[in-house]
Amino acid sequence: MSTRLLSTVCGALLVAAALTHPAAAQPEDTPWTGTWSVSPQAGGPSFNQQTLRQVVHTSIGGTAARVEISNAFGSAPLNVADVHVAQRTSGSTVTNDHAVTFGGQRTTTIPAGGLAVSDSVAFAVPALADVAVSMYLPQATGASTFHQQGNATNYIAGGDVSGNATLSGAQTTGSYSFLANLDVQNANSPGAVVTLGASITDGVASGTDDNRRWPNDLATRLAQTGRPVGVLNQGISGNRLLVDGAGPSALNRFDRDVLNQPGAKWVIFSDDPINDLGSTSPPPSADQLITGAKQLVSRAHARGLKFLCSTLTPYQGAGYWTQQGETAREAFNAFVRSAGNGCDGVVDQDTATHDPSRPTWYLPSYDAGDHLHPNEAGLQAIANAVDLAVFGTAATPVVSIRAHANSEYVTAGAAPLIANRTAIGSSEQFDLVSNPDGSVSFRAHANGNLVTADNAGGAPLIANRTAVGPWEEFDLVSNPDGSASFRAHANGNLVCADNAGAAALIANRTAIGPWEEFDLVRG
């Protein structure tokens, strides 16, 4: 068993497609990078002889996976058995299931306060897609280490049914228990960005199973620009910078939740200080918050991480707003914006979300209604405020398109696009070009031309255009199984590999079935 102690675009954007890689072994020295995480908390439910199936939404893909299971707040050893990873199709149903081992064993015992890291699993993890992690808990666990604000539907079933394709009669929960991380090996990834914060980072006002927390939106932006950077959400609703409460304070959990995250290279410190200002009586001064933030910056830099500071979003109208807290917020924001902040970048969440005519209030279209949390449009605005240049130069991804209709690759040239190739050559490769409105275009390597839904979508797709217009724009829709579908701006219809792939691709469908599903295979 491998164990380490825990010290531990806009709202209208359709979700970007998953980029997978051809099945291939990674070099043994390829580092692990987190693709998903939650921050452990104390006081979760107890389980006994039950299976948990928990669904996570990835940021980057990889050709191998490992699972991290936390007993950080357990009072006794935790016994875990029959762990599986699989692609989630819908509900509790999974496909492409793989068993997970720990030191070669199907069971593991995690000491109180510890973390078990699984062996590598040869499982192709898709980007921006749902992966299910199942585990059986054969004995009474006591109060679990969990993450309360999951904003996801997870499943609890009696007995050991981790390997079942579907969990019949399962109960549902919106929290995560024991599961802390899903990591991948991706030789192209420069590392992960950790988003450290409170309820805004945790996605409190985003819809269940929407995967529209601002870190999810950031992951989509990174993927669209060809940056394979993992995004790890370490938000805890109610968390504070200076004082323990809803989880240890940011100061006290920084090692576990940031510095020790797999592949961590950047951290964005977000909204914790808002809770210090509203939940602590009397509220701390701006100088106290600034001193705390400077400590985090120093600790990050000592470990070689880049630190991005965030301004604090407006919260006037919230139940715990005071003028004293507002004065401190404005002074903290002035420090964040100053040249001597010591940060490696600034995410100006305040400017991105406040009402210009009433800057201490949210823009009404971004207000979830409680004047404290942004809605999904506001969360997207926060993600859009992150300057992606800090993560390196944008790269245009090279992809091949594999049709689910017949499992063959789409080829381009002088004739219309058709899925009739069994191997990838230059004619089966496309540049995935990001457009300013969040759509994408495909530039064929076969002739350097852009793919068009010709005749306003009435004709088959063909690569014969030199500039991007509406007929060359497509929205990428991420499907639950990790595949992608393409909606043409030319007519609003979905692209189809017609006649089970025997006919040319054409945008003439209104619903997604196998003929409208494609894998984008990263070159």
Coordinates of C-alpha atoms in Angstrom, one line a residue, residues 196 241-242 250-251 254 259 267 269-270 273 285-303 305-310 331-332 334-344:
L196 CA -8.1 27.6 -2.9
L241 CA -8.2 32.5 5.8
L242 CA -7.3 33.1 9.5
A250 CA -6.5 28.4 4.7
L251 CA -3.3 29.0 6.6
F254 CA -2.3 25.1 2.9
L259 CA 1.5 22.3 -1.7
V267 CA -2.4 28.4 -6.9
F269 CA -6.2 32.2 -3.7
S270 CA -9.9 33.2 -3.9
P273 CA -11.3 36.4 3.4
S285 CA -8.5 44.4 9.8
A286 CA -7.3 44.5 6.2
D287 CA -3.7 44.4 7.6
Q288 CA -4.5 41.1 9.3
L289 CA -5.8 39.6 6.1
I290 CA -2.9 41.0 4.1
T291 CA -0.4 39.5 6.5
G292 CA -2.2 36.1 6.2
A293 CA -2.2 36.3 2.4
K294 CA 1.5 37.2 2.4
Q295 CA 2.3 34.1 4.4
L296 CA 0.6 32.0 1.8
V297 CA 2.5 33.7 -1.0
S298 CA 5.8 33.1 0.8
R299 CA 5.0 29.4 1.5
A300 CA 4.0 28.9 -2.2
H301 CA 7.2 30.5 -3.5
A302 CA 9.3 28.5 -1.1
R303 CA 8.0 25.4 -2.9
L305 CA 4.6 27.5 -7.0
K306 CA 3.3 30.6 -8.7
F307 CA 0.7 32.5 -6.6
L308 CA -2.2 34.4 -8.1
C309 CA -4.0 36.7 -5.7
S310 CA -7.7 37.5 -6.1
A331 CA -8.3 48.0 1.5
F332 CA -7.5 44.3 0.9
A334 CA -6.2 47.8 -3.0
F335 CA -3.3 45.7 -1.7
V336 CA -4.0 42.9 -4.3
R337 CA -4.0 45.5 -7.1
S338 CA -0.8 47.2 -5.9
A339 CA 2.6 46.7 -7.5
G340 CA 4.1 45.4 -4.3
N341 CA 1.7 42.6 -3.6
G342 CA 4.3 39.9 -4.1
C343 CA 1.9 37.9 -6.2
D344 CA 2.7 36.4 -9.6

